[in-house]
Amino acid sequence: MQRITMSSLNILFFILMLTVLPHAVSLELQAVDALLTRLDSKRFSASVQESAAKAVLQRLLPTHINSFEFKIVSKDVCGGSSCFLIDNYKQSSQNEPEITIKGTTAVEIASGLHWYIKYWCGAHVSWDKTGGIQIATVPKPGLLPRVKDEGVKIQRPVPWNYYQNVVTSSYSYVWWDWERWEKEIDWMALQGINLPLAFTGQEAIWQKVFMNFNVSAKDLDDFFGGPAFLAWARMGNLHGWGGPLSQSWLNQQLVLQKKILSRMLELGMTPVLPSFSGNVPAALKKIFPSANITRLGDWNTVDGNPRWCCTYLLDPTDPLFVEIGEAFIQQQISEYGDVTDIYNCDTFNENTPPTDDPTYISSLGAAVYKAMSKGDKDAVWLMQGWLFSSDSAFWKPPQMKAILHSVPVGKMIVLDLFADVKPIWKTSSHFYGTPYVWCMLHNFGGNIEMYGTLDSIASGPIDARISENSTMVGVGTCMEGIEQNPVVYELMSEMAFRYEKVQVLEWLKTYARRRYGKEVHQIEAAWEILYHTVYNCTDGIADHNTDFIVKFPDWDPTLDSRSNISKQSQIHVIHSLPGLRRFLFEENSNAPQAHLWYSALELMKGLKLFLDAGNDLTGSITYRYDLVDITRQVLSKLANQVYGNAMIAFRQKDATAFNLHSQKFLQLIKDIDILLASDDNFLLGTWLESAKKLAVNTIEMYQYEWNARTQITMWYDTNTTTQSKLHDYANKFWSGLLEDYYLPRASTYFGYMSKSLREKDVFQLERWRKQWIVISSHWQRGQKLYPTEAKGDSLAIAKQLYDKYLVS
């Protein structure tokens, strides 16, 4: 009888949910509409936005400044949503514009301009470091192609195109000046990004806020991280590492932030500003001894060193939390004006709450929002959904609902941060009715690796938007580091304007023609291979940047890989590239394995096609970048196999074979460095010099260079025998870094292995670690100058390396 009763109750509850959920979804989306209306009222005037769009054109196509007419229109013209319209200008004389582009904001106008020069003129826009722009195919003024008579109207299917991850500011933007930021904001506008994160300069705001709570500037020296580690200090993962921050840095970054915000607003973007998550300086505990301030657990230090780890967290339910949160929002409004209603806050990012009690989590969320809304009564909380993916064991449905439903209806937007690989919306009923943005994460640590999930990008946002009871309100690009894989970012940006799924192979044909400025059959065939190989990762493994050159295995090669392996374990063959013999690995081997999700032989064919097209694309910067990148990709995978051969030879105690393979691995590092040196966009010197350029004295110059060198190598702390847990997380294939950092590391390691074979002794793992940590520390503190200009002919070098390593 009880079973029947419970079953009936379950059915009743299910029916009730089916009835209530659509109503709840409707209320959430109505609140979003109200938010959009409110944000529209904050925008600059039509004339300011039209001038800002014209300035983008001036920087992109100065020869065509009079060829276009730009005009802001109301959403009524676009059926109530955001859109751009492209039409032929009705000329009455020769000196008048040729094309009219209208849009609901300057971003829409810039997007329309980009759409037009892409699909009518065959132009291409990417970051300077990935080849830059190709506008040679844009006809001269007076000869621009006409659009169809009725014109073109492109509406956004969802309101927002979000941009950035909270750590992009450290992996990519940290050393930027206004000149570089201006280019980025232009790129953003052309890609249709209208909801960018704006995190620059917040430490200057925090300094003013905390000093009002009697925290001294000296106390903050241990709170703020160094320039290259600010993102993690902001999230409460660490404190003090790489610091302290000078007053000149704080002032400089605040001035830069005001320029960034001003330009974003002129273009009609809605910046997302930071808010308070509870992360506080240690001094606050002494100043307010009765406040509920606790220490978080260790985040990736070697041995729980409190000098860097275990930051202080003010409990959101403490009254002081609301006071500080309100003060921070108000200080931003005082500095910047009333520029937004959307604020980012990530509670417990890779830090677990002290309890999984939904009541506590709900009170936590309510307090976080209260602090926001006290500072801005119209505040909307934008939260990265990374915690639901990275700590899924903790964030079960009750805990997720507790945080998502802890704020008033329509006051939270979630970023489904990893939707390109592991979408949370599918397993959470669209975040249990909370509005969300479908995001592509794609890149970790700013690594240079050819990788992508193009099919997922081309269809995922559409599936989410048209799914029943969908609360999707945007698409987003949330990479940890930019300036790599430009094809992935161009397609993702287009999804902000696509109502239907993209046929990727056809789209890639037009992409290749635009990118290189002409139709080359070998290139089109090569891109078809790229689509089916590097850009078709479907295994769900995020850690794809594990090539042994840049992420060298730190393990004892003498360990018996057969221990803990059942007798039933099968042996499989890893096929080597031409010129290498086959070698065996046991499936359950504890030997390090690099991630390979495609046929290396197929990508070799793609490289050969790229090389064959070289004579047709002489002088193309976009071609040169892609050629270097593909050659690097192929050779780095070859190096993984050579490393494997060396390990097998070592275990077989074959000193001759070991020396052959280890020397080949080292030679590959040297040769890849030469290849990378032939393109301006793969140089270590650029990163280091941009860091030093921001310094105002020699002390800052040394500190900034140490920050820049450390982030891309050890990243975090070490002790005498243990590397940082995050070493190589932000690895880079950059000329100079390979020759002077990765090469000595591999050489030292192989030297210990060779000594072990000669002396028939065990591999001295701890000695190798100690020596390498000393070498690395010396390099991190070094001040050697590295080139900032390329040398050598990329095509000739790539052909030489192909013949050297890949021809049987």
mmCIF file with all atom_site columns, C-alpha atoms in Angstrom, residues 66-142:
data_model
loop_
_atom_site.group_PDB
_atom_site.id
_atom_site.type_symbol
_atom_site.label_atom_id
_atom_site.label_alt_id
_atom_site.label_comp_id
_atom_site.label_asym_id
_atom_site.label_entity_id
_atom_site.label_seq_id
_atom_site.pdbx_PDB_ins_code
_atom_site.Cartn_x
_atom_site.Cartn_y
_atom_site.Cartn_z
_atom_site.occupancy
_atom_site.B_iso_or_equiv
_atom_site.pdbx_formal_charge
_atom_site.auth_seq_id
_atom_site.auth_comp_id
_atom_site.auth_asym_id
_atom_site.auth_atom_id
_atom_site.pdbx_PDB_model_num
ATOM 1  C CA . ASN A 1 66  ? 34.068 56.796 -47.252 1.00 0.00 ? 66  ASN A CA 1
ATOM 2  C CA . SER A 1 67  ? 32.763 53.578 -48.800 1.00 0.00 ? 67  SER A CA 1
ATOM 3  C CA . PHE A 1 68  ? 30.390 52.727 -45.958 1.00 0.00 ? 68  PHE A CA 1
ATOM 4  C CA . GLU A 1 69  ? 27.557 54.510 -44.221 1.00 0.00 ? 69  GLU A CA 1
ATOM 5  C CA . PHE A 1 70  ? 26.812 53.400 -40.661 1.00 0.00 ? 70  PHE A CA 1
ATOM 6  C CA . LYS A 1 71  ? 23.575 53.985 -38.820 1.00 0.00 ? 71  LYS A CA 1
ATOM 7  C CA . ILE A 1 72  ? 22.153 52.951 -35.441 1.00 0.00 ? 72  ILE A CA 1
ATOM 8  C CA . VAL A 1 73  ? 18.550 51.707 -35.592 1.00 0.00 ? 73  VAL A CA 1
ATOM 9  C CA . SER A 1 74  ? 16.078 50.629 -32.936 1.00 0.00 ? 74  SER A CA 1
ATOM 10 C CA . LYS A 1 75  ? 15.302 47.009 -32.139 1.00 0.00 ? 75  LYS A CA 1
ATOM 11 C CA . ASP A 1 76  ? 11.848 47.550 -33.637 1.00 0.00 ? 76  ASP A CA 1
ATOM 12 C CA . VAL A 1 77  ? 13.508 47.515 -37.054 1.00 0.00 ? 77  VAL A CA 1
ATOM 13 C CA . CYS A 1 78  ? 14.871 44.068 -36.163 1.00 0.00 ? 78  CYS A CA 1
ATOM 14 C CA . GLY A 1 79  ? 11.668 42.542 -34.817 1.00 0.00 ? 79  GLY A CA 1
ATOM 15 C CA . GLY A 1 80  ? 12.529 43.390 -31.223 1.00 0.00 ? 80  GLY A CA 1
ATOM 16 C CA . SER A 1 81  ? 15.970 41.749 -31.122 1.00 0.00 ? 81  SER A CA 1
ATOM 17 C CA . SER A 1 82  ? 19.504 42.822 -31.985 1.00 0.00 ? 82  SER A CA 1
ATOM 18 C CA . CYS A 1 83  ? 20.534 42.658 -35.626 1.00 0.00 ? 83  CYS A CA 1
ATOM 19 C CA . PHE A 1 84  ? 22.525 44.212 -38.425 1.00 0.00 ? 84  PHE A CA 1
ATOM 20 C CA . LEU A 1 85  ? 21.293 45.105 -41.919 1.00 0.00 ? 85  LEU A CA 1
ATOM 21 C CA . ILE A 1 86  ? 23.475 45.382 -45.006 1.00 0.00 ? 86  ILE A CA 1
ATOM 22 C CA . ASP A 1 87  ? 22.159 47.258 -48.048 1.00 0.00 ? 87  ASP A CA 1
ATOM 23 C CA . ASN A 1 88  ? 23.348 49.061 -51.149 1.00 0.00 ? 88  ASN A CA 1
ATOM 24 C CA . TYR A 1 89  ? 23.620 52.813 -50.701 1.00 0.00 ? 89  TYR A CA 1
ATOM 25 C CA . LYS A 1 90  ? 21.395 54.661 -53.132 1.00 0.00 ? 90  LYS A CA 1
ATOM 26 C CA . GLN A 1 91  ? 24.069 56.763 -54.786 1.00 0.00 ? 91  GLN A CA 1
ATOM 27 C CA . SER A 1 92  ? 23.307 60.016 -56.566 1.00 0.00 ? 92  SER A CA 1
ATOM 28 C CA . SER A 1 93  ? 26.943 60.937 -57.179 1.00 0.00 ? 93  SER A CA 1
ATOM 29 C CA . GLN A 1 94  ? 30.286 59.176 -57.461 1.00 0.00 ? 94  GLN A CA 1
ATOM 30 C CA . ASN A 1 95  ? 31.737 60.292 -54.126 1.00 0.00 ? 95  ASN A CA 1
ATOM 31 C CA . GLU A 1 96  ? 28.973 58.863 -51.961 1.00 0.00 ? 96  GLU A CA 1
ATOM 32 C CA . PRO A 1 97  ? 29.144 55.626 -49.901 1.00 0.00 ? 97  PRO A CA 1
ATOM 33 C CA . GLU A 1 98  ? 28.584 52.280 -51.619 1.00 0.00 ? 98  GLU A CA 1
ATOM 34 C CA . ILE A 1 99  ? 27.265 50.138 -48.763 1.00 0.00 ? 99  ILE A CA 1
ATOM 35 C CA . THR A 1 100 ? 24.987 51.000 -45.839 1.00 0.00 ? 100 THR A CA 1
ATOM 36 C CA . ILE A 1 101 ? 25.272 48.988 -42.645 1.00 0.00 ? 101 ILE A CA 1
ATOM 37 C CA . LYS A 1 102 ? 22.705 49.502 -39.907 1.00 0.00 ? 102 LYS A CA 1
ATOM 38 C CA . GLY A 1 103 ? 22.683 47.930 -36.484 1.00 0.00 ? 103 GLY A CA 1
ATOM 39 C CA . THR A 1 104 ? 21.076 48.175 -33.089 1.00 0.00 ? 104 THR A CA 1
ATOM 40 C CA . THR A 1 105 ? 24.479 48.972 -31.539 1.00 0.00 ? 105 THR A CA 1
ATOM 41 C CA . ALA A 1 106 ? 27.945 49.784 -32.811 1.00 0.00 ? 106 ALA A CA 1
ATOM 42 C CA . VAL A 1 107 ? 28.878 46.140 -32.169 1.00 0.00 ? 107 VAL A CA 1
ATOM 43 C CA . GLU A 1 108 ? 26.128 45.091 -34.562 1.00 0.00 ? 108 GLU A CA 1
ATOM 44 C CA . ILE A 1 109 ? 27.403 47.559 -37.159 1.00 0.00 ? 109 ILE A CA 1
ATOM 45 C CA . ALA A 1 110 ? 30.968 46.252 -36.789 1.00 0.00 ? 110 ALA A CA 1
ATOM 46 C CA . SER A 1 111 ? 29.647 42.686 -37.038 1.00 0.00 ? 111 SER A CA 1
ATOM 47 C CA . GLY A 1 112 ? 27.811 43.639 -40.214 1.00 0.00 ? 112 GLY A CA 1
ATOM 48 C CA . LEU A 1 113 ? 30.988 45.167 -41.629 1.00 0.00 ? 113 LEU A CA 1
ATOM 49 C CA . HIS A 1 114 ? 32.886 41.962 -40.840 1.00 0.00 ? 114 HIS A CA 1
ATOM 50 C CA . TRP A 1 115 ? 30.122 39.826 -42.344 1.00 0.00 ? 115 TRP A CA 1
ATOM 51 C CA . TYR A 1 116 ? 30.174 41.892 -45.511 1.00 0.00 ? 116 TYR A CA 1
ATOM 52 C CA . ILE A 1 117 ? 33.943 41.866 -46.069 1.00 0.00 ? 117 ILE A CA 1
ATOM 53 C CA . LYS A 1 118 ? 34.020 38.125 -45.299 1.00 0.00 ? 118 LYS A CA 1
ATOM 54 C CA . TYR A 1 119 ? 31.184 36.925 -47.493 1.00 0.00 ? 119 TYR A CA 1
ATOM 55 C CA . TRP A 1 120 ? 31.215 39.509 -50.265 1.00 0.00 ? 120 TRP A CA 1
ATOM 56 C CA . CYS A 1 121 ? 34.890 40.480 -50.400 1.00 0.00 ? 121 CYS A CA 1
ATOM 57 C CA . GLY A 1 122 ? 36.653 37.304 -49.235 1.00 0.00 ? 122 GLY A CA 1
ATOM 58 C CA . ALA A 1 123 ? 38.537 39.051 -46.421 1.00 0.00 ? 123 ALA A CA 1
ATOM 59 C CA . HIS A 1 124 ? 39.722 37.490 -43.175 1.00 0.00 ? 124 HIS A CA 1
ATOM 60 C CA . VAL A 1 125 ? 40.351 38.909 -39.684 1.00 0.00 ? 125 VAL A CA 1
ATOM 61 C CA . SER A 1 126 ? 42.255 37.108 -36.955 1.00 0.00 ? 126 SER A CA 1
ATOM 62 C CA . TRP A 1 127 ? 44.632 38.079 -34.158 1.00 0.00 ? 127 TRP A CA 1
ATOM 63 C CA . ASP A 1 128 ? 47.994 39.490 -35.244 1.00 0.00 ? 128 ASP A CA 1
ATOM 64 C CA . LYS A 1 129 ? 49.717 36.552 -33.528 1.00 0.00 ? 129 LYS A CA 1
ATOM 65 C CA . THR A 1 130 ? 47.758 34.053 -35.642 1.00 0.00 ? 130 THR A CA 1
ATOM 66 C CA . GLY A 1 131 ? 48.461 35.712 -38.971 1.00 0.00 ? 131 GLY A CA 1
ATOM 67 C CA . GLY A 1 132 ? 46.475 38.917 -38.673 1.00 0.00 ? 132 GLY A CA 1
ATOM 68 C CA . ILE A 1 133 ? 44.179 40.236 -41.399 1.00 0.00 ? 133 ILE A CA 1
ATOM 69 C CA . GLN A 1 134 ? 43.905 39.387 -45.078 1.00 0.00 ? 134 GLN A CA 1
ATOM 70 C CA . ILE A 1 135 ? 42.200 42.317 -46.846 1.00 0.00 ? 135 ILE A CA 1
ATOM 71 C CA . ALA A 1 136 ? 43.982 42.162 -50.190 1.00 0.00 ? 136 ALA A CA 1
ATOM 72 C CA . THR A 1 137 ? 40.808 40.708 -51.724 1.00 0.00 ? 137 THR A CA 1
ATOM 73 C CA . VAL A 1 138 ? 38.684 43.713 -50.771 1.00 0.00 ? 138 VAL A CA 1
ATOM 74 C CA . PRO A 1 139 ? 38.073 45.635 -54.045 1.00 0.00 ? 139 PRO A CA 1
ATOM 75 C CA . LYS A 1 140 ? 39.165 49.248 -54.313 1.00 0.00 ? 140 LYS A CA 1
ATOM 76 C CA . PRO A 1 141 ? 36.736 52.003 -53.339 1.00 0.00 ? 141 PRO A CA 1
ATOM 77 C CA . GLY A 1 142 ? 34.081 52.403 -55.976 1.00 0.00 ? 142 GLY A CA 1
#
